[in-house]
mmCIF file with all atom_site columns, C-alpha atoms in Angstrom:
data_model
loop_
_atom_site.group_PDB
_atom_site.id
_atom_site.type_symbol
_atom_site.label_atom_id
_atom_site.label_alt_id
_atom_site.label_comp_id
_atom_site.label_asym_id
_atom_site.label_entity_id
_atom_site.label_seq_id
_atom_site.pdbx_PDB_ins_code
_atom_site.Cartn_x
_atom_site.Cartn_y
_atom_site.Cartn_z
_atom_site.occupancy
_atom_site.B_iso_or_equiv
_atom_site.pdbx_formal_charge
_atom_site.auth_seq_id
_atom_site.auth_comp_id
_atom_site.auth_asym_id
_atom_site.auth_atom_id
_atom_site.pdbx_PDB_model_num
ATOM 1   C CA . MET A 1 1   ? -8.171  -3.178  -17.846 1.00 52.00 ? 914  MET A CA 1
ATOM 2   C CA . ASN A 1 2   ? -5.466  -0.626  -18.143 1.00 61.00 ? 915  ASN A CA 1
ATOM 3   C CA . ASN A 1 3   ? -2.618  0.259   -15.750 1.00 67.00 ? 916  ASN A CA 1
ATOM 4   C CA . LYS A 1 4   ? -1.675  3.148   -17.080 1.00 75.00 ? 917  LYS A CA 1
ATOM 5   C CA . ILE A 1 5   ? -2.521  6.223   -15.633 1.00 84.00 ? 918  ILE A CA 1
ATOM 6   C CA . ASP A 1 6   ? -2.572  9.981   -17.041 1.00 86.00 ? 919  ASP A CA 1
ATOM 7   C CA . GLU A 1 7   ? 0.272   11.456  -17.384 1.00 88.00 ? 920  GLU A CA 1
ATOM 8   C CA . GLY A 1 8   ? -0.920  14.509  -15.861 1.00 86.00 ? 921  GLY A CA 1
ATOM 9   C CA . THR A 1 9   ? -1.893  12.889  -13.192 1.00 86.00 ? 922  THR A CA 1
ATOM 10  C CA . LEU A 1 10  ? 1.457   10.815  -12.267 1.00 90.00 ? 923  LEU A CA 1
ATOM 11  C CA . ASN A 1 11  ? 3.539   13.953  -12.699 1.00 90.00 ? 924  ASN A CA 1
ATOM 12  C CA . ASN A 1 12  ? 1.036   15.484  -9.513  1.00 88.00 ? 925  ASN A CA 1
ATOM 13  C CA . LEU A 1 13  ? 2.039   12.425  -7.639  1.00 91.00 ? 926  LEU A CA 1
ATOM 14  C CA . PRO A 1 14  ? 5.249   12.942  -5.502  1.00 92.00 ? 927  PRO A CA 1
ATOM 15  C CA . GLU A 1 15  ? 8.649   11.386  -6.811  1.00 94.00 ? 928  GLU A CA 1
ATOM 16  C CA . SER A 1 16  ? 8.493   7.986   -4.922  1.00 93.00 ? 929  SER A CA 1
ATOM 17  C CA . LEU A 1 17  ? 4.355   7.689   -5.739  1.00 93.00 ? 930  LEU A CA 1
ATOM 18  C CA . GLN A 1 18  ? 5.698   8.132   -9.980  1.00 93.00 ? 931  GLN A CA 1
ATOM 19  C CA . LEU A 1 19  ? 8.083   5.853   -9.240  1.00 95.00 ? 932  LEU A CA 1
ATOM 20  C CA . ALA A 1 20  ? 5.936   3.139   -7.875  1.00 94.00 ? 933  ALA A CA 1
ATOM 21  C CA . GLN A 1 21  ? 3.586   3.417   -11.254 1.00 93.00 ? 934  GLN A CA 1
ATOM 22  C CA . LYS A 1 22  ? 6.318   3.641   -13.376 1.00 93.00 ? 935  LYS A CA 1
ATOM 23  C CA . ALA A 1 23  ? 7.460   0.021   -11.577 1.00 94.00 ? 936  ALA A CA 1
ATOM 24  C CA . ILE A 1 24  ? 4.491   -1.901  -12.787 1.00 92.00 ? 937  ILE A CA 1
ATOM 25  C CA . ASP A 1 25  ? 4.980   -1.938  -16.028 1.00 90.00 ? 938  ASP A CA 1
ATOM 26  C CA . THR A 1 26  ? 8.488   -2.831  -15.923 1.00 95.00 ? 939  THR A CA 1
ATOM 27  C CA . GLU A 1 27  ? 8.887   -7.049  -16.361 1.00 96.00 ? 940  GLU A CA 1
ATOM 28  C CA . GLU A 1 28  ? 10.880  -7.662  -13.476 1.00 97.00 ? 941  GLU A CA 1
ATOM 29  C CA . VAL A 1 29  ? 7.831   -6.516  -11.327 1.00 95.00 ? 942  VAL A CA 1
ATOM 30  C CA . GLN A 1 30  ? 4.575   -8.045  -13.552 1.00 95.00 ? 943  GLN A CA 1
ATOM 31  C CA . GLU A 1 31  ? 6.703   -11.142 -13.098 1.00 97.00 ? 944  GLU A CA 1
ATOM 32  C CA . ILE A 1 32  ? 6.666   -10.947 -9.182  1.00 96.00 ? 945  ILE A CA 1
ATOM 33  C CA . ILE A 1 33  ? 3.562   -9.779  -9.619  1.00 95.00 ? 946  ILE A CA 1
ATOM 34  C CA . LYS A 1 34  ? 3.031   -13.362 -11.432 1.00 96.00 ? 947  LYS A CA 1
ATOM 35  C CA . GLN A 1 35  ? 4.560   -15.232 -8.393  1.00 97.00 ? 948  GLN A CA 1
ATOM 36  C CA . LEU A 1 36  ? 3.082   -13.999 -6.033  1.00 96.00 ? 949  LEU A CA 1
ATOM 37  C CA . ALA A 1 37  ? -0.387  -14.221 -7.788  1.00 96.00 ? 950  ALA A CA 1
ATOM 38  C CA . LYS A 1 38  ? 0.490   -17.712 -7.465  1.00 96.00 ? 951  LYS A CA 1
ATOM 39  C CA . TYR A 1 39  ? -0.910  -17.307 -3.444  1.00 96.00 ? 952  TYR A CA 1
ATOM 40  C CA . ASN A 1 40  ? -3.345  -15.512 -3.981  1.00 96.00 ? 953  ASN A CA 1
ATOM 41  C CA . LEU A 1 41  ? -1.224  -12.492 -3.516  1.00 95.00 ? 954  LEU A CA 1
ATOM 42  C CA . GLY A 1 42  ? -0.445  -8.728  -5.094  1.00 94.00 ? 955  GLY A CA 1
ATOM 43  C CA . VAL A 1 43  ? 1.398   -5.388  -5.552  1.00 94.00 ? 956  VAL A CA 1
ATOM 44  C CA . CYS A 1 44  ? 0.499   -2.423  -3.426  1.00 93.00 ? 957  CYS A CA 1
ATOM 45  C CA . MET A 1 45  ? 1.516   0.913   -3.341  1.00 93.00 ? 958  MET A CA 1
ATOM 46  C CA . PRO A 1 46  ? 1.572   2.043   0.182   1.00 93.00 ? 959  PRO A CA 1
ATOM 47  C CA . HIS A 1 47  ? 0.135   5.676   0.986   1.00 92.00 ? 960  HIS A CA 1
ATOM 48  C CA . MET A 1 48  ? -1.962  8.509   2.001   1.00 90.00 ? 961  MET A CA 1
ATOM 49  C CA . HIS A 1 49  ? -3.838  11.320  1.669   1.00 86.00 ? 962  HIS A CA 1
ATOM 50  C CA . THR A 1 50  ? -4.078  14.533  2.619   1.00 83.00 ? 963  THR A CA 1
ATOM 51  C CA . ASN A 1 51  ? -6.336  17.579  2.454   1.00 82.00 ? 964  ASN A CA 1
ATOM 52  C CA . ASN A 1 52  ? -3.622  19.392  0.335   1.00 78.00 ? 965  ASN A CA 1
ATOM 53  C CA . ASN A 1 53  ? -1.669  16.794  -0.851  1.00 68.00 ? 966  ASN A CA 1
ATOM 54  C CA . GLY A 1 54  ? -3.713  14.281  -2.566  1.00 82.00 ? 967  GLY A CA 1
ATOM 55  C CA . PHE A 1 55  ? -1.409  11.059  -1.929  1.00 87.00 ? 968  PHE A CA 1
ATOM 56  C CA . VAL A 1 56  ? 1.638   10.851  -0.244  1.00 91.00 ? 969  VAL A CA 1
ATOM 57  C CA . GLU A 1 57  ? 4.048   8.097   0.569   1.00 93.00 ? 970  GLU A CA 1
ATOM 58  C CA . LEU A 1 58  ? 2.500   6.171   3.823   1.00 94.00 ? 971  LEU A CA 1
ATOM 59  C CA . PRO A 1 59  ? 5.153   7.400   6.521   1.00 94.00 ? 972  PRO A CA 1
ATOM 60  C CA . LYS A 1 60  ? 7.351   4.689   7.558   1.00 94.00 ? 973  LYS A CA 1
ATOM 61  C CA . ASP A 1 61  ? 5.515   4.663   10.811  1.00 94.00 ? 974  ASP A CA 1
ATOM 62  C CA . MET A 1 62  ? 1.957   4.568   10.339  1.00 94.00 ? 975  MET A CA 1
ATOM 63  C CA . ILE A 1 63  ? -0.834  2.127   9.245   1.00 93.00 ? 976  ILE A CA 1
ATOM 64  C CA . GLN A 1 64  ? -3.935  2.173   6.747   1.00 94.00 ? 977  GLN A CA 1
ATOM 65  C CA . VAL A 1 65  ? -6.039  0.648   9.740   1.00 92.00 ? 978  VAL A CA 1
ATOM 66  C CA . GLU A 1 66  ? -10.110 -0.520  7.798   1.00 90.00 ? 979  GLU A CA 1
ATOM 67  C CA . ARG A 1 67  ? -12.603 -0.893  10.554  1.00 86.00 ? 980  ARG A CA 1
ATOM 68  C CA . GLN A 1 68  ? -16.320 -1.560  10.153  1.00 84.00 ? 981  GLN A CA 1
ATOM 69  C CA . LEU A 1 69  ? -15.679 -0.652  6.206   1.00 86.00 ? 982  LEU A CA 1
ATOM 70  C CA . VAL A 1 70  ? -14.060 2.987   7.361   1.00 88.00 ? 983  VAL A CA 1
ATOM 71  C CA . THR A 1 71  ? -10.379 3.067   5.760   1.00 90.00 ? 984  THR A CA 1
ATOM 72  C CA . SER A 1 72  ? -8.251  5.409   8.031   1.00 91.00 ? 985  SER A CA 1
ATOM 73  C CA . PHE A 1 73  ? -3.962  6.248   8.922   1.00 92.00 ? 986  PHE A CA 1
ATOM 74  C CA . VAL A 1 74  ? -3.439  5.606   12.538  1.00 93.00 ? 987  VAL A CA 1
ATOM 75  C CA . HIS A 1 75  ? 0.299   5.223   14.269  1.00 94.00 ? 988  HIS A CA 1
ATOM 76  C CA . SER A 1 76  ? 1.628   1.415   13.159  1.00 91.00 ? 989  SER A CA 1
ATOM 77  C CA . SER A 1 77  ? 1.279   0.862   17.799  1.00 91.00 ? 990  SER A CA 1
ATOM 78  C CA . GLU A 1 78  ? -2.523  1.384   17.672  1.00 90.00 ? 991  GLU A CA 1
ATOM 79  C CA . VAL A 1 79  ? -2.911  -2.195  15.575  1.00 89.00 ? 992  VAL A CA 1
ATOM 80  C CA . ASP A 1 80  ? -5.143  -4.591  18.070  1.00 85.00 ? 993  ASP A CA 1
ATOM 81  C CA . ASP A 1 81  ? -2.761  -7.913  17.080  1.00 84.00 ? 994  ASP A CA 1
ATOM 82  C CA . LYS A 1 82  ? -5.653  -9.880  18.332  1.00 86.00 ? 995  LYS A CA 1
ATOM 83  C CA . THR A 1 83  ? -9.028  -7.752  16.530  1.00 87.00 ? 996  THR A CA 1
ATOM 84  C CA . MET A 1 84  ? -7.013  -6.668  13.359  1.00 89.00 ? 997  MET A CA 1
ATOM 85  C CA . ILE A 1 85  ? -5.532  -9.342  10.386  1.00 91.00 ? 998  ILE A CA 1
ATOM 86  C CA . PRO A 1 86  ? -2.869  -7.573  8.554   1.00 92.00 ? 999  PRO A CA 1
ATOM 87  C CA . VAL A 1 87  ? -3.809  -7.857  4.368   1.00 93.00 ? 1000 VAL A CA 1
ATOM 88  C CA . VAL A 1 88  ? -0.394  -5.539  3.769   1.00 93.00 ? 1001 VAL A CA 1
ATOM 89  C CA . TRP A 1 89  ? 2.954   -5.786  3.508   1.00 94.00 ? 1002 TRP A CA 1
ATOM 90  C CA . ARG A 1 90  ? 6.185   -3.633  2.647   1.00 93.00 ? 1003 ARG A CA 1
ATOM 91  C CA . TYR A 1 91  ? 10.226  -3.693  3.324   1.00 94.00 ? 1004 TYR A CA 1
ATOM 92  C CA . ILE A 1 92  ? 11.226  -1.231  5.526   1.00 94.00 ? 1005 ILE A CA 1
ATOM 93  C CA . ASP A 1 93  ? 14.872  -0.270  6.992   1.00 94.00 ? 1006 ASP A CA 1
ATOM 94  C CA . GLY A 1 94  ? 15.798  -4.612  6.153   1.00 94.00 ? 1007 GLY A CA 1
ATOM 95  C CA . VAL A 1 95  ? 12.184  -5.919  7.926   1.00 94.00 ? 1008 VAL A CA 1
ATOM 96  C CA . VAL A 1 96  ? 8.786   -6.940  6.647   1.00 94.00 ? 1009 VAL A CA 1
ATOM 97  C CA . VAL A 1 97  ? 6.235   -5.224  7.592   1.00 92.00 ? 1010 VAL A CA 1
ATOM 98  C CA . SER A 1 98  ? 2.616   -4.765  7.754   1.00 92.00 ? 1011 SER A CA 1
ATOM 99  C CA . ALA A 1 99  ? 0.822   -1.217  5.448   1.00 93.00 ? 1012 ALA A CA 1
ATOM 100 C CA . SER A 1 100 ? -2.419  -2.224  6.127   1.00 92.00 ? 1013 SER A CA 1
ATOM 101 C CA . SER A 1 101 ? -4.284  -4.287  8.185   1.00 92.00 ? 1014 SER A CA 1
ATOM 102 C CA . CYS A 1 102 ? -9.038  -4.637  8.674   1.00 92.00 ? 1015 CYS A CA 1
ATOM 103 C CA . ARG A 1 103 ? -10.556 -5.609  11.625  1.00 85.00 ? 1016 ARG A CA 1
ATOM 104 C CA . MET A 1 104 ? -11.638 -9.368  11.840  1.00 72.00 ? 1017 MET A CA 1
ATOM 105 C CA . CYS A 1 105 ? -15.366 -9.831  11.559  1.00 66.00 ? 1018 CYS A CA 1
ATOM 106 C CA . GLU A 1 106 ? -16.859 -10.098 14.669  1.00 58.00 ? 1019 GLU A CA 1
#
């Protein structure tokens, strides 16, 4: 499996997402991924898609949500903790918070 993206594609990403893509190949991040794998966890690049810009960094107050195999982006306050399971986390302003949640099977 190839971790590299095309240089032209990389250059079209916002700078913060270029940093994320380049970091995957660093020794430090490779070690972090190896340690996370012990807990069946991985690494993601929190992002969203827009009609105009393609990829953009996921805003701090937004969360990716998957319901019935459909992904959308909502304000974090709209997530129902009783029916949604956090599946992606990120570090914002000194706190680990969910960046993505999926609806629990009914």
